Short mmCIF file of C-alpha atoms and ligand atoms in Angstrom, two decimals:
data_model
loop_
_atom_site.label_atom_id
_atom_site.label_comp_id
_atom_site.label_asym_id
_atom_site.label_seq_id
_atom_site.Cartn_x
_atom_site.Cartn_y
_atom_site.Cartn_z
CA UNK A 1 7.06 41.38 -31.51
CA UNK A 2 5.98 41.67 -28.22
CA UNK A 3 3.09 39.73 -27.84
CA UNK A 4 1.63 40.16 -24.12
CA UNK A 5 2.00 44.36 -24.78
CA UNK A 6 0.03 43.84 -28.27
CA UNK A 7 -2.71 42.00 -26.75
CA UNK A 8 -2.81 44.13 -23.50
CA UNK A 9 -3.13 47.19 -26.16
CA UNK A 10 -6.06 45.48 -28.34
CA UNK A 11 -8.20 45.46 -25.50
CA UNK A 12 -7.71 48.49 -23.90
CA UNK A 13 -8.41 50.06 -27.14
CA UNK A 14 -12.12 47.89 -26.51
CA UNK A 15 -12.20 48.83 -23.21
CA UNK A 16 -12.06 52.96 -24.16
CA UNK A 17 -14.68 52.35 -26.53
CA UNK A 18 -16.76 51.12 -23.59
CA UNK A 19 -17.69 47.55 -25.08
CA UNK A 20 -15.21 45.87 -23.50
CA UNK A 21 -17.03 42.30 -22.32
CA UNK A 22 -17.61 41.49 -18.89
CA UNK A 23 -19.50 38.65 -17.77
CA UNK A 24 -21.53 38.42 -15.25
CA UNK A 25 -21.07 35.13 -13.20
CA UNK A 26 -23.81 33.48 -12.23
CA UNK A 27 -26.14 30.34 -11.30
CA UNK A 28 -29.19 29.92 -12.00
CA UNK A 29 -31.21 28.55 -9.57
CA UNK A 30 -33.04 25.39 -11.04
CA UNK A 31 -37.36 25.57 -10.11
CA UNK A 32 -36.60 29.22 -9.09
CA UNK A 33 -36.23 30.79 -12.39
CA UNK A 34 -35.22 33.68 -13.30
CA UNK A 35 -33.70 34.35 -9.92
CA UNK A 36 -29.87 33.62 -9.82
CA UNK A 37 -26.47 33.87 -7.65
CA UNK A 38 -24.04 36.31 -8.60
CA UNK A 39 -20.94 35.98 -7.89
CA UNK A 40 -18.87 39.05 -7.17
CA UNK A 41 -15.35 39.35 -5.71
CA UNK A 42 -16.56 39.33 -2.38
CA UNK A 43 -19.38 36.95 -1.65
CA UNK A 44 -22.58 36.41 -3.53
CA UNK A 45 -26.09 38.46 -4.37
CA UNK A 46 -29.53 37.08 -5.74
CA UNK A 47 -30.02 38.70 -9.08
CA UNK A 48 -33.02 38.50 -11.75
CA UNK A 49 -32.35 37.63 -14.83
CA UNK A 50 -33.75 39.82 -17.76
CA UNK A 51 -31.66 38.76 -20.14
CA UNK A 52 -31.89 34.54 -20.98
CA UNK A 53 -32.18 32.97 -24.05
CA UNK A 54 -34.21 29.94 -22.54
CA UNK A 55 -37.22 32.05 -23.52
CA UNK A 56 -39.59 29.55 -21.88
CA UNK A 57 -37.87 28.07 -18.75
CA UNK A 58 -37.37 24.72 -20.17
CA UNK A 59 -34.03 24.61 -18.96
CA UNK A 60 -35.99 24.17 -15.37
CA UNK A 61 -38.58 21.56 -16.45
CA UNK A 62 -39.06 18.49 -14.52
CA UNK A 63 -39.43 16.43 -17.96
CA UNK A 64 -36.65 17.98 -19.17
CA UNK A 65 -34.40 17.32 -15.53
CA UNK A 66 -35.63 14.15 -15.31
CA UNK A 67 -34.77 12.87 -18.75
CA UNK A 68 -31.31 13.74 -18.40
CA UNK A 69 -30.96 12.17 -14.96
CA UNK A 70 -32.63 9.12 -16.26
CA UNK A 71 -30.16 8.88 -19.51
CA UNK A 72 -27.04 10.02 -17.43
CA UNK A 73 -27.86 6.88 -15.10
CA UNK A 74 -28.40 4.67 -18.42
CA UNK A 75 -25.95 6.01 -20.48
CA UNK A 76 -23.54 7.92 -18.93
CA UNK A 77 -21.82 11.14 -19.59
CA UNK A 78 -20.64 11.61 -23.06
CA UNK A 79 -21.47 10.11 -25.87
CA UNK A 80 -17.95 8.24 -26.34
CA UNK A 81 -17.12 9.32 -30.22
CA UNK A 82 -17.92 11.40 -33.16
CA UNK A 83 -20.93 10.10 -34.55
CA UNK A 84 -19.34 7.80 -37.28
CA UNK A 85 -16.92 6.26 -34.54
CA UNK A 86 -18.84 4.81 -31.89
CA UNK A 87 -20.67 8.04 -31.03
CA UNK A 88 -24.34 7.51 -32.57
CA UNK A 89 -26.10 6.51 -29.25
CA UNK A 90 -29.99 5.45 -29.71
CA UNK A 91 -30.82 9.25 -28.18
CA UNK A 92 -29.03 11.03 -30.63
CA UNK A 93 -31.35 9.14 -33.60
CA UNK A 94 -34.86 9.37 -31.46
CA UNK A 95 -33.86 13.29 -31.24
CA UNK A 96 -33.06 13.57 -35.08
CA UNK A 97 -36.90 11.50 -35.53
CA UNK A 98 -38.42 14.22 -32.89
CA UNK A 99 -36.93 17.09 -34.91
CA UNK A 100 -37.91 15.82 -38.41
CA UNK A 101 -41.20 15.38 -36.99
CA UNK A 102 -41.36 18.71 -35.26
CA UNK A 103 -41.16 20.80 -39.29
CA UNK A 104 -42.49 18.13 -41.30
CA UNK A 105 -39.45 17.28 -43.05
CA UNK A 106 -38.25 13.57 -43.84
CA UNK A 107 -35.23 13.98 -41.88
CA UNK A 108 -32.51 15.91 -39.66
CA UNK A 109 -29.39 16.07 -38.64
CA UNK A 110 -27.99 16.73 -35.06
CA UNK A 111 -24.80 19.30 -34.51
CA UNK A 112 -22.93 20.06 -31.36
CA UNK A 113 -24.44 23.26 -31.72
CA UNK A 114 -26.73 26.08 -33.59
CA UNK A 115 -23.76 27.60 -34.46
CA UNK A 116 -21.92 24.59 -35.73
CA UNK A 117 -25.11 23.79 -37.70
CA UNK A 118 -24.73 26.64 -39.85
CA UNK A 119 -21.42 26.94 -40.16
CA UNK A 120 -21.51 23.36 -41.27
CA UNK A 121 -24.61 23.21 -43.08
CA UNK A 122 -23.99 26.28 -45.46
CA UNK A 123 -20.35 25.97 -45.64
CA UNK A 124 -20.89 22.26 -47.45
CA UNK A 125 -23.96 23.31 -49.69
CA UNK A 126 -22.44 26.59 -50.97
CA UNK A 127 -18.71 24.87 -51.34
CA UNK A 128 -20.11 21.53 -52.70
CA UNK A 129 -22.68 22.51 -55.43
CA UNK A 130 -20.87 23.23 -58.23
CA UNK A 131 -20.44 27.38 -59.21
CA UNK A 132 -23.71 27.80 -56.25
CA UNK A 133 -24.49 31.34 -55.15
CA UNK A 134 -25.54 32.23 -51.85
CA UNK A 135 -28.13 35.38 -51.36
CA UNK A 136 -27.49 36.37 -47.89
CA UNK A 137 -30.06 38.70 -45.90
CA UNK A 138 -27.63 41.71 -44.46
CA UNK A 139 -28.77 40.81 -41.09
CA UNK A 140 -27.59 37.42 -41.25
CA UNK A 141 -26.33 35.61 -37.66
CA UNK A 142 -22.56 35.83 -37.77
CA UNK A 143 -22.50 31.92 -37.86
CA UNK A 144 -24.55 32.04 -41.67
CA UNK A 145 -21.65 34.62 -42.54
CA UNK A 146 -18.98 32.43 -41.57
CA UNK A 147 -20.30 29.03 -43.12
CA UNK A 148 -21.11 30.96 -46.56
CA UNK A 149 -17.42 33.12 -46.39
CA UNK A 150 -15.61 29.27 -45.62
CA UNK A 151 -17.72 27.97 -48.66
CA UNK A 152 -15.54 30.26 -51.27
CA UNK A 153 -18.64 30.74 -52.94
CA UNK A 154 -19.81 33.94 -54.34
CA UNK A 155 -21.61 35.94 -52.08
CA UNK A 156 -24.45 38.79 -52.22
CA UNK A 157 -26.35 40.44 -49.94
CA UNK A 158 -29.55 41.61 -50.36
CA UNK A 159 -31.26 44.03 -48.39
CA UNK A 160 -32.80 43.27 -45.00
CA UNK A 161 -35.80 41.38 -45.20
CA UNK A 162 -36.77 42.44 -49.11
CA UNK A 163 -38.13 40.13 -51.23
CA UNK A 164 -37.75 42.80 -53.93
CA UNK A 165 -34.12 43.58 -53.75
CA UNK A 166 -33.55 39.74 -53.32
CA UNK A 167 -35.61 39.57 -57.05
CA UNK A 168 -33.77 41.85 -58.09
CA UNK A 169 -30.76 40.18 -57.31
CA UNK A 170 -31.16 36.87 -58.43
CA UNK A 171 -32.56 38.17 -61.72
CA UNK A 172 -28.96 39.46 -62.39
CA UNK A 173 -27.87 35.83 -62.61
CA UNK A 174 -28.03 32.64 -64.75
CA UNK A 175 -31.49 30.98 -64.71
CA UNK A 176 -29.51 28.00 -64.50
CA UNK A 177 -26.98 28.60 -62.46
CA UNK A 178 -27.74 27.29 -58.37
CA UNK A 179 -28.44 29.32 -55.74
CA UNK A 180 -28.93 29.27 -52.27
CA UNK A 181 -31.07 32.15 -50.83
CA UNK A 182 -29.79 32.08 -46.62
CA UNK A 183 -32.08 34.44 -44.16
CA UNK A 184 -33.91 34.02 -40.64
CA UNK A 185 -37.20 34.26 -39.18
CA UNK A 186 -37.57 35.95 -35.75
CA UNK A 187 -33.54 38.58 -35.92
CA UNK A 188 -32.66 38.36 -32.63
CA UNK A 189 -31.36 42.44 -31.96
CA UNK A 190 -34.31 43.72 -33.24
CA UNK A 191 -36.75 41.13 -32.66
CA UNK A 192 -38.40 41.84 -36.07
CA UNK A 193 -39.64 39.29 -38.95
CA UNK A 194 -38.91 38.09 -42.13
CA UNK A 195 -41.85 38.39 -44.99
CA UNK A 196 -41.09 34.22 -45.52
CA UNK A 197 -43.72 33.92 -47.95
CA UNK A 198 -42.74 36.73 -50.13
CA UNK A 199 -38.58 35.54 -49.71
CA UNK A 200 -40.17 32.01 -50.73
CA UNK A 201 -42.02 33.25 -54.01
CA UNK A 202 -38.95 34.68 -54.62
CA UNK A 203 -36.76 31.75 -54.25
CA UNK A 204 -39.89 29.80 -56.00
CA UNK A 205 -40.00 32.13 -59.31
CA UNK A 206 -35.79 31.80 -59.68
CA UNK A 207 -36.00 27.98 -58.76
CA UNK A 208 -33.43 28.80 -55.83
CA UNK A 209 -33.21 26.80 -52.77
CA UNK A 210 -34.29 28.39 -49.41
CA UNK A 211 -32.07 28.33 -45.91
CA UNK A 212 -34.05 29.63 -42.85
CA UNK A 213 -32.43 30.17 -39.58
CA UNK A 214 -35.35 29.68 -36.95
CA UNK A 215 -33.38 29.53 -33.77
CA UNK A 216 -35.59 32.59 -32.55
CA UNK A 217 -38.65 31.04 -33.75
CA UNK A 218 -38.56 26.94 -32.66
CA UNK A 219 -40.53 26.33 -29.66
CA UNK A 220 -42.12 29.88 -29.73
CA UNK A 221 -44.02 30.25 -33.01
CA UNK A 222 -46.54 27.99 -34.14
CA UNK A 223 -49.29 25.22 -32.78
CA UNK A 224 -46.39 23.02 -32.02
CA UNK A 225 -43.35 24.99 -31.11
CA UNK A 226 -42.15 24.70 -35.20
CA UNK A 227 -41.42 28.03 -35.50
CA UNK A 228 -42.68 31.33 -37.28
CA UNK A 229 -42.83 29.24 -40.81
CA UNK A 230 -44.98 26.88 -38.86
CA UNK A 231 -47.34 29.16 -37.87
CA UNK A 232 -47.45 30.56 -41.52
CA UNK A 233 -47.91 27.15 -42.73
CA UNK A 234 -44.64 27.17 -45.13
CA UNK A 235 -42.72 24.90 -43.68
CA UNK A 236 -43.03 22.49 -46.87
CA UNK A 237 -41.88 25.45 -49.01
CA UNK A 238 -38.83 25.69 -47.07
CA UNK A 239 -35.50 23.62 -48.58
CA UNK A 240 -33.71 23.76 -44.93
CA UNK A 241 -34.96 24.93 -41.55
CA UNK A 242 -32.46 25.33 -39.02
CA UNK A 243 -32.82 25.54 -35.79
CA UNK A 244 -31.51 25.60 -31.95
CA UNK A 245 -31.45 23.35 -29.44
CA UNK A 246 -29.94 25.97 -26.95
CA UNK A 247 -32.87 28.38 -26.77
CA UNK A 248 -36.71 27.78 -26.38
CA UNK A 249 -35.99 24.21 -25.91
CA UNK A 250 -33.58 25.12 -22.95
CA UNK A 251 -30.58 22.57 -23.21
CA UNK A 252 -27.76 22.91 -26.09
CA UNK A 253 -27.71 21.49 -29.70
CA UNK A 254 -28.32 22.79 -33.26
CA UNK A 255 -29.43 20.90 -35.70
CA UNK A 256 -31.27 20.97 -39.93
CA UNK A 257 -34.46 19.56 -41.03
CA UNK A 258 -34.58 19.09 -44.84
CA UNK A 259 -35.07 16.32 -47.24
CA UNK A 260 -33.51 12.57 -46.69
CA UNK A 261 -30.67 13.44 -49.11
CA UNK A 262 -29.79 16.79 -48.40
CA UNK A 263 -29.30 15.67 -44.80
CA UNK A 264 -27.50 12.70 -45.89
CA UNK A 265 -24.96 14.60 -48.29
CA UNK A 266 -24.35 17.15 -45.04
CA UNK A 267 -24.11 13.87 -42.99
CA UNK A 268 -21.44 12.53 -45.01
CA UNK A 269 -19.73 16.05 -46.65
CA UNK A 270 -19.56 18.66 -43.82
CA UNK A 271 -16.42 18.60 -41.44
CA UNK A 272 -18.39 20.36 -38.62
CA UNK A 273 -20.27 17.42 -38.64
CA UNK A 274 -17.84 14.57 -38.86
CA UNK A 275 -14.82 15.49 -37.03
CA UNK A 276 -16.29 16.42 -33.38
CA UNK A 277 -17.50 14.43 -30.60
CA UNK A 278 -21.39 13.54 -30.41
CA UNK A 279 -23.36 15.17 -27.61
CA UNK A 280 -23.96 13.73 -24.47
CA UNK A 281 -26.55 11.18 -24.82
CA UNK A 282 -28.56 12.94 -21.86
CA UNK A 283 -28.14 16.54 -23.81
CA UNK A 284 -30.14 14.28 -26.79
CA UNK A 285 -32.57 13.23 -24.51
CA UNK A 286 -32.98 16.37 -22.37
CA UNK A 287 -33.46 18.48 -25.59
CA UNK A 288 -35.95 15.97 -27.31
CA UNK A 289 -38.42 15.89 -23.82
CA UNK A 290 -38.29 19.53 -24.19
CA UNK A 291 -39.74 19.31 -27.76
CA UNK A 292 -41.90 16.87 -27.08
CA UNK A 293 -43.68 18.90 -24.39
CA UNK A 294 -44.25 22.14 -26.35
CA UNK A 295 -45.48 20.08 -29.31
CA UNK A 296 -48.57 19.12 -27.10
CA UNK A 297 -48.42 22.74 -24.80
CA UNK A 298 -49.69 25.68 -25.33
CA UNK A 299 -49.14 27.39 -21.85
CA UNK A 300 -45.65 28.40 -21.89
CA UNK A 301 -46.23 29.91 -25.09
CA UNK A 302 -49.45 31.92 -24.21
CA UNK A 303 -47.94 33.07 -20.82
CA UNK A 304 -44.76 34.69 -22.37
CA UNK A 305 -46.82 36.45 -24.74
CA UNK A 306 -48.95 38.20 -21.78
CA UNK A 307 -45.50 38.77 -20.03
CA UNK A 308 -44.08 40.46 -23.25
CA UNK A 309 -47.26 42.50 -23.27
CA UNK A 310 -47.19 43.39 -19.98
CA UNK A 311 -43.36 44.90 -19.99
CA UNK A 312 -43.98 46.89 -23.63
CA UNK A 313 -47.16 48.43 -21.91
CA UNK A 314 -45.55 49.66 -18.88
CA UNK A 315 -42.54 51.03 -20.72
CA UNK A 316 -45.00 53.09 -22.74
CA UNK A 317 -46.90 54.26 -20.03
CA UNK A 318 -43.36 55.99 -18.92
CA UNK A 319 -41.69 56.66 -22.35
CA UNK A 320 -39.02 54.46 -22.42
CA UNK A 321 -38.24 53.72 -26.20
CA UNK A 322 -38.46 50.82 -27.06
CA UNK A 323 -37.78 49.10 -30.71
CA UNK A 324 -41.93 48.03 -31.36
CA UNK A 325 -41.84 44.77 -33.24
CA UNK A 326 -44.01 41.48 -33.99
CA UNK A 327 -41.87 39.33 -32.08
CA UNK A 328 -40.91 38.09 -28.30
CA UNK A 329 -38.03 40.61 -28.16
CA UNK A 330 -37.93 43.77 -26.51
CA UNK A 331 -34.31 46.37 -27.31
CA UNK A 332 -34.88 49.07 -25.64
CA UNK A 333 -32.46 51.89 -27.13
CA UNK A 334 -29.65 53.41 -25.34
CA UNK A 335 -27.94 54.34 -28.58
CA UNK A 336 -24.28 54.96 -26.66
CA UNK A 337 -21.92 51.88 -25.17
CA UNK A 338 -20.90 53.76 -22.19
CA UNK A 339 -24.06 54.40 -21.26
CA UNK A 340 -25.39 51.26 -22.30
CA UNK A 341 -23.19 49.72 -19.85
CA UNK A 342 -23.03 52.24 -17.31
CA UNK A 343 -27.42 51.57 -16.99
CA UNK A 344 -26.77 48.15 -16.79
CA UNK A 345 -23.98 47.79 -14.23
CA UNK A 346 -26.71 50.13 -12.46
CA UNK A 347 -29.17 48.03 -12.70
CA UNK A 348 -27.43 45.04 -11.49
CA UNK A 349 -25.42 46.85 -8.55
CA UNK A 350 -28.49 48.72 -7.12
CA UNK A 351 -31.57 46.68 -7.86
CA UNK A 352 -30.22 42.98 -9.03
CA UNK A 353 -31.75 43.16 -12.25
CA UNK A 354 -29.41 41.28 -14.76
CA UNK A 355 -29.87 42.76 -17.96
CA UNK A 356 -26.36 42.28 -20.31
CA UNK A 357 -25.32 45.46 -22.93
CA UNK A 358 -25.47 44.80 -26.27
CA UNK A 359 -22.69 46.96 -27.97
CA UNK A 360 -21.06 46.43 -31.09
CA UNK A 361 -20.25 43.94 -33.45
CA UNK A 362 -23.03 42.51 -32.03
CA UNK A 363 -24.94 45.50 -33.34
CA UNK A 364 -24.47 48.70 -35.49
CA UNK A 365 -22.75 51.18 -33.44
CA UNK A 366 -24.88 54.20 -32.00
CA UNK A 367 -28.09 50.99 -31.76
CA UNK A 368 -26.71 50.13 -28.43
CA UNK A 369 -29.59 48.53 -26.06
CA UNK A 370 -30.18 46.46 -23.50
CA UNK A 371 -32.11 44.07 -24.92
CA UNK A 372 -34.86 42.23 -22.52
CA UNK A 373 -36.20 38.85 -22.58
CA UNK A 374 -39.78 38.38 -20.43
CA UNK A 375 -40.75 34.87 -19.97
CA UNK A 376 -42.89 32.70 -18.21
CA UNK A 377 -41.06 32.67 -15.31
CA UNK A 378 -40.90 36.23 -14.86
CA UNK A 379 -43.56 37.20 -12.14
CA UNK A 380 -45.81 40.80 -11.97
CA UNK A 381 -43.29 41.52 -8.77
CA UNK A 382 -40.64 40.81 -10.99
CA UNK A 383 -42.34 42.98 -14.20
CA UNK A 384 -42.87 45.82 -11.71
CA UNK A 385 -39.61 45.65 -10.17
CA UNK A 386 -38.09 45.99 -13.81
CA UNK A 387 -39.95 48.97 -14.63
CA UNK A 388 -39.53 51.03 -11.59
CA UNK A 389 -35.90 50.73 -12.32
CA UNK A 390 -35.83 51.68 -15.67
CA UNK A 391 -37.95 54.67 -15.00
CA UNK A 392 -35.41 56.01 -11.98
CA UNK A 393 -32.52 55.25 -14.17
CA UNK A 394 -33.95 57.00 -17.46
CA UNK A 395 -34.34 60.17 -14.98
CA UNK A 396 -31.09 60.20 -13.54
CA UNK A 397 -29.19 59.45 -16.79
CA UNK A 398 -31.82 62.36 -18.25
CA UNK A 399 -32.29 60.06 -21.24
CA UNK A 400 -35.00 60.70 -24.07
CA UNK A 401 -38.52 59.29 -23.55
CA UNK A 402 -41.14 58.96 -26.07
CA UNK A 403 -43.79 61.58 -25.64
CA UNK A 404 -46.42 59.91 -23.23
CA UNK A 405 -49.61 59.39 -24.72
CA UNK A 406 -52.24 61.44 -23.22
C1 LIG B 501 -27.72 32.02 -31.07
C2 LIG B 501 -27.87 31.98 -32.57
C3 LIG B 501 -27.32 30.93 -33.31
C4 LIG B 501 -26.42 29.92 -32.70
O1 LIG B 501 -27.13 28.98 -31.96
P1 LIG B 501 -26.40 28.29 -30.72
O2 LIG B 501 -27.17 27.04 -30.51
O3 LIG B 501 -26.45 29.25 -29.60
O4 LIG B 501 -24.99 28.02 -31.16
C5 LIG B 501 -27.61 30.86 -34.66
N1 LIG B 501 -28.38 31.79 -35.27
C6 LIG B 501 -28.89 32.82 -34.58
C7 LIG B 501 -29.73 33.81 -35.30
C8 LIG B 501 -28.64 32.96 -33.22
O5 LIG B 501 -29.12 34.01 -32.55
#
């Protein structure tokens, strides 16, 4: 075989279906957010970024900074181990209090990341209960689908966000047999949210355990940054919440809450847990200042509501269709990945707005969007910069708009 031609050929064929990755290169520019450097082949511009996952700014916050310069200069850089050999630094075990703490559970467990948390998390409890099923929403985060498929357990999927097909389902099998019902809060493409409660009667009536991803939801929903199932008050109902350390909270790290056992049998049965270095120390103590603040504030919070507001009202004054949902999320619909791309490379190259493509696998062809982030950080001369561009690029392109209401 030869191997260079058969990858060269792969990714043309991605690059002719127009969803062939590029990434922007960037830096964001730390108490200046969300203005960045791009870096292009001949220099550098100043771009806006429309696009972030650190839905709040935290990645900028002087508590956050200055806990991680503090622990760098105590510590050092990396934590020196996996976590059984010589790795469990004092910040790694004052996060894990903070984040048992932060849902209400009696403990939790730290991974490298929030996909590693999954993948680890579900992997061990579907492959190490004995015959366990796992009821998977269809919308499930690819890193759910990979930890359940590695578990060799059986699988089903029940329809997105239905407590009654999920009945349904689980009423097909043993009473007695164990199950594991998998599903998130906040979806992240769509921005919508799952009916917990209903899911959790569900899971109640079949005595099955219940596996929320809140990675969209920690820091955002809630009195104290818990999440969506905080702000419902169902966090005690809730077998395992998992979350991100990488979002919201603005620095990297997934982790579980759960009972004392449960995170003690992951803790001593999941590979993605055992066999990989610790985080840094500072990461630890970077992530758990950034909880601690948005335990006790409400202003980040209330601010990127208002800015969310602000963006879905102007795009409805002009018709620009936009997915309407309860959530911090807005997709507005292309529906095409050459266009898709072509409005965003347009946006970047004429008005330094930074706003990525979402194409497939990522989502369904014929969904594609760009999918837009307001936060905090975002000013109104940022907001109205956004808009006016949309509005001259939905004319030129001669894209659909929503009728305008009168
Ligand atoms: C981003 C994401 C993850 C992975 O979290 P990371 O900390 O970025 O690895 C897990 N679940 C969902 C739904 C996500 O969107």
């Amino acid at each position: 075989m030869d191997y260079q031609e058969f990858f060269g050929s792969e990714l043309q064929a991605v690059r002719d279906e127009g969803r062939y990755r590029v990434f922007a290169e960037i830096e964001r520019k730390a108490g200046n957010f969300p203005q960045a450097t791009r870096y292009v082949e001949d220099g550098t511009t100043n771009v806006t970024v429309w696009c972030s996952n650190d839905y709040l700014g935290m990645g900028q916050h002087p508590k956050v900074a200055a806990a991680m310069h503090k622990v760098i200069d105590e510590c050092g850089a990396g934590a020196g181990g996996t976590r059984n050999i010589s790795g469990t630094n004092h910040h790694h075990v004052l996060l894990e209090k903070e984040l048992a703490d932060l849902h209400g559970k009696e403990d939790a467990l730290l991974f490298t990341s929030g996909y590693v948390s999954n993948w680890a998390a579900l992997g061990t409890l579907a492959a190490r209960i004995p015959d366990c099923v796992v009821l998977s929403d269809a919308l499930n985060h690819a890193s759910m689908i990979e930890g359940i498929r590695y578990s060799g357990a059986e699988r089903m999927i029940f329809e997105h966000n239905s407590p009654e097909d999920l009945d349904r389902k689980l009423s097909t099998l043993d009473p007695d047999r164990p199950k594991l019902v998998a599903f998130e809060s906040v979806y992240s493409m769509d921005g919508d949210i799952a009916p917990i409660a209903e899911i959790l009667d569900v899971c109640e009536k079949h005595n099955a355990m219940s596996y929320i991803d809140e990675v969209h939801g920690v820091g955002l929903y809630g009195p104290r940054g818990g999440g969506v199932a905080e702000r419902e008050g169902l966090m005690d109902r809730i077998t395992v919440i998992e979350g991100t350390l990488g979002k919201a909270f603005g620095v990297m790290g997934g982790y579980i809450s759960a009972s004392k056992d449960l995170c003690d049998f992951v803790r001593t049965f999941a590979s993605g847990f055992i066999f990989t270095t610790a985080m840094p120390p500072a990461v630890a103590a970077g992530a758990c200042a950034s909880i601690k603040h948005l335990k006790e504030s409400n202003i980040e919070r209330d601010t990127q509501k208002e800015r969310v507001e602000k963006v879905r009202d102007a795009l409805d004054r002009l018709g620009i269709p936009h997915l309407p949902n309860p959530s911090h999320i807005i997709p507005v619909m292309v529906g095409d990945a050459h266009k898709c791309k072509f409005i965003s490379d347009w946006l970047m190259d004429n008005h330094g707005i930074y706003v990525q493509p979402i194409n497939y696998p990522t989502v369904p062809r014929g969904t594609e969007r760009l999918r837009i982030t307001p936060s905090p950080v975002h000013s109104d001369d940022d907001v109205n910069r956004l808009i006016t561009a949309l509005s001259e690029i939905w004319s030129q392109c001669e894209l659909a708009r929503r009728d305008i209401a009168a």
